[in-house]
Coordinates of C-alpha atoms in Angstrom, one line a residue:
M522 CA 16.8 -9.4 -3.9
A523 CA 14.6 -9.2 -7.0
V524 CA 13.6 -5.5 -6.6
S525 CA 15.9 -2.5 -6.3
L526 CA 14.3 0.9 -5.5
V527 CA 15.9 4.1 -7.0
N528 CA 15.4 7.8 -6.9
P529 CA 17.1 8.9 -10.2
G530 CA 18.7 12.3 -10.5
G531 CA 16.5 14.9 -12.1
L532 CA 13.3 13.7 -10.3
P533 CA 12.2 14.9 -6.9
E534 CA 12.9 12.8 -3.9
I535 CA 9.7 11.9 -2.1
D536 CA 9.9 10.5 1.4
A537 CA 6.9 8.2 1.1
Y538 CA 8.2 6.3 -2.0
R539 CA 10.9 5.9 -4.5
Q540 CA 10.4 7.0 -8.1
V541 CA 11.5 3.8 -9.8
S542 CA 11.8 0.1 -9.1
V543 CA 14.0 -2.3 -11.1
A544 CA 12.7 -5.9 -11.0
S545 CA 15.1 -8.6 -12.0
G546 CA 13.4 -11.7 -10.7
S547 CA 11.6 -14.4 -12.6
R548 CA 8.1 -14.6 -11.0
L549 CA 5.6 -11.8 -10.8
V550 CA 3.2 -11.6 -7.9
F551 CA 0.0 -9.6 -8.3
V552 CA -1.9 -8.9 -5.0
A553 CA -5.5 -8.0 -5.4
G554 CA -6.7 -4.8 -3.9
Q555 CA -6.8 -5.2 -0.2
V556 CA -9.4 -3.4 1.9
A557 CA -9.7 -2.9 5.7
W558 CA -11.1 -6.3 6.4
D559 CA -9.8 -8.5 9.2
A560 CA -9.4 -12.3 8.7
D561 CA -13.1 -12.7 9.4
G562 CA -14.2 -10.2 6.8
V563 CA -15.1 -7.5 9.4
T564 CA -14.2 -3.9 8.5
V565 CA -11.5 -2.5 10.7
G566 CA -11.5 1.2 11.6
E567 CA -14.9 2.2 10.1
G568 CA -14.7 6.0 9.5
D569 CA -11.0 6.1 10.4
L570 CA -8.8 6.5 7.3
A571 CA -5.5 5.9 9.2
A572 CA -6.8 2.7 10.7
Q573 CA -8.0 1.5 7.4
V574 CA -4.7 2.3 5.6
E575 CA -2.9 0.4 8.3
Q576 CA -5.1 -2.7 7.9
C577 CA -4.8 -2.6 4.1
Y578 CA -1.0 -2.6 4.4
L579 CA -1.1 -5.4 6.9
N580 CA -3.4 -7.4 4.5
V581 CA -1.0 -6.8 1.7
G582 CA 1.8 -8.1 3.9
T583 CA -0.2 -11.2 4.8
A584 CA -1.0 -11.8 1.1
L585 CA 2.7 -11.5 0.2
A586 CA 3.8 -13.8 3.0
G587 CA 1.3 -16.4 1.8
V588 CA 3.4 -16.8 -1.4
G589 CA 6.8 -16.4 0.3
A590 CA 7.2 -12.7 -0.5
S591 CA 7.5 -9.5 1.6
F592 CA 7.4 -5.8 1.1
D593 CA 11.1 -6.0 0.0
D594 CA 9.8 -7.7 -3.1
V595 CA 7.2 -5.1 -4.0
A596 CA 7.8 -3.3 -7.2
K597 CA 4.7 -1.1 -7.3
L598 CA 1.7 -0.1 -5.1
T599 CA -1.5 1.5 -6.2
V600 CA -3.6 3.2 -3.5
F601 CA -7.2 4.1 -4.1
V602 CA -8.8 6.6 -1.6
V603 CA -12.4 7.5 -1.5
D604 CA -13.1 11.3 -1.8
W605 CA -9.3 12.1 -1.8
T606 CA -8.2 15.6 -0.8
P607 CA -4.7 16.7 0.0
E608 CA -5.8 17.3 3.6
K609 CA -6.1 13.5 4.0
M610 CA -2.3 13.0 3.4
P611 CA -1.4 13.1 7.2
L612 CA -3.9 10.3 7.9
L613 CA -2.6 8.3 5.0
M614 CA 1.0 8.7 6.2
E615 CA 0.0 7.8 9.8
G616 CA -1.6 4.6 8.6
I617 CA 1.4 3.7 6.6
A618 CA 3.8 4.5 9.5
R619 CA 1.8 2.3 11.9
A620 CA 1.7 -0.6 9.5
A621 CA 5.4 -0.2 8.8
A622 CA 6.2 -0.4 12.5
K623 CA 4.1 -3.6 12.9
L624 CA 5.6 -5.1 9.7
E625 CA 9.1 -3.9 10.6
V626 CA 9.6 -2.6 7.1
T627 CA 9.7 0.7 5.3
P628 CA 7.2 0.2 2.4
V629 CA 8.5 2.7 -0.1
P630 CA 8.2 1.2 -3.6
P631 CA 6.9 3.4 -6.4
A632 CA 3.2 4.1 -5.7
T633 CA 0.3 5.7 -7.4
L634 CA -2.4 7.4 -5.3
L635 CA -5.8 7.7 -7.0
G636 CA -8.9 9.4 -5.6
V637 CA -12.1 7.4 -6.3
A638 CA -15.8 8.1 -5.8
A639 CA -16.5 4.8 -3.9
L640 CA -15.2 1.3 -3.3
D641 CA -17.0 -2.0 -3.1
V642 CA -18.4 -1.6 0.4
P643 CA -19.6 1.9 1.6
E644 CA -17.5 1.8 4.8
H645 CA -14.3 1.1 3.0
L646 CA -12.2 4.3 2.6
V647 CA -9.1 2.8 1.0
E648 CA -7.9 -0.1 -1.2
I649 CA -4.3 -1.0 -1.9
E650 CA -3.0 -3.4 -4.5
A651 CA 0.6 -4.5 -5.1
T652 CA 2.9 -6.0 -7.7
A653 CA 5.9 -7.9 -6.5
M654 CA 8.8 -9.8 -8.1
L655 CA 10.4 -13.0 -6.8
D656 CA 13.6 -14.6 -7.8

């Protein structure tokens, strides 16, 4: 495997992700920010953060599979959430859990969560991009 996930001593252990990834492969994969569109470009879960997070993760999984990768190869995720507040964390985690169950993975690479004012389409509440490493 080209990516190893680590929680080094001296840093807090966070259930949702690992603090560090070590990439040792030879090919980088950059997945553009994925929003809650289905394959036809229709927004999934309008007004429902958990449903949109789930769809974003599924779309990242589809993009990775399209180049022979999976969440096991992801070195870093960046999550952009419109009007983020800490009260939204349970919805974010619910969406991740639902996607993980469907993908049969535990997507815990290092992640950065950023609150943003808006995304490209007003009904989009979240966008997720990924960087992966392949052998």
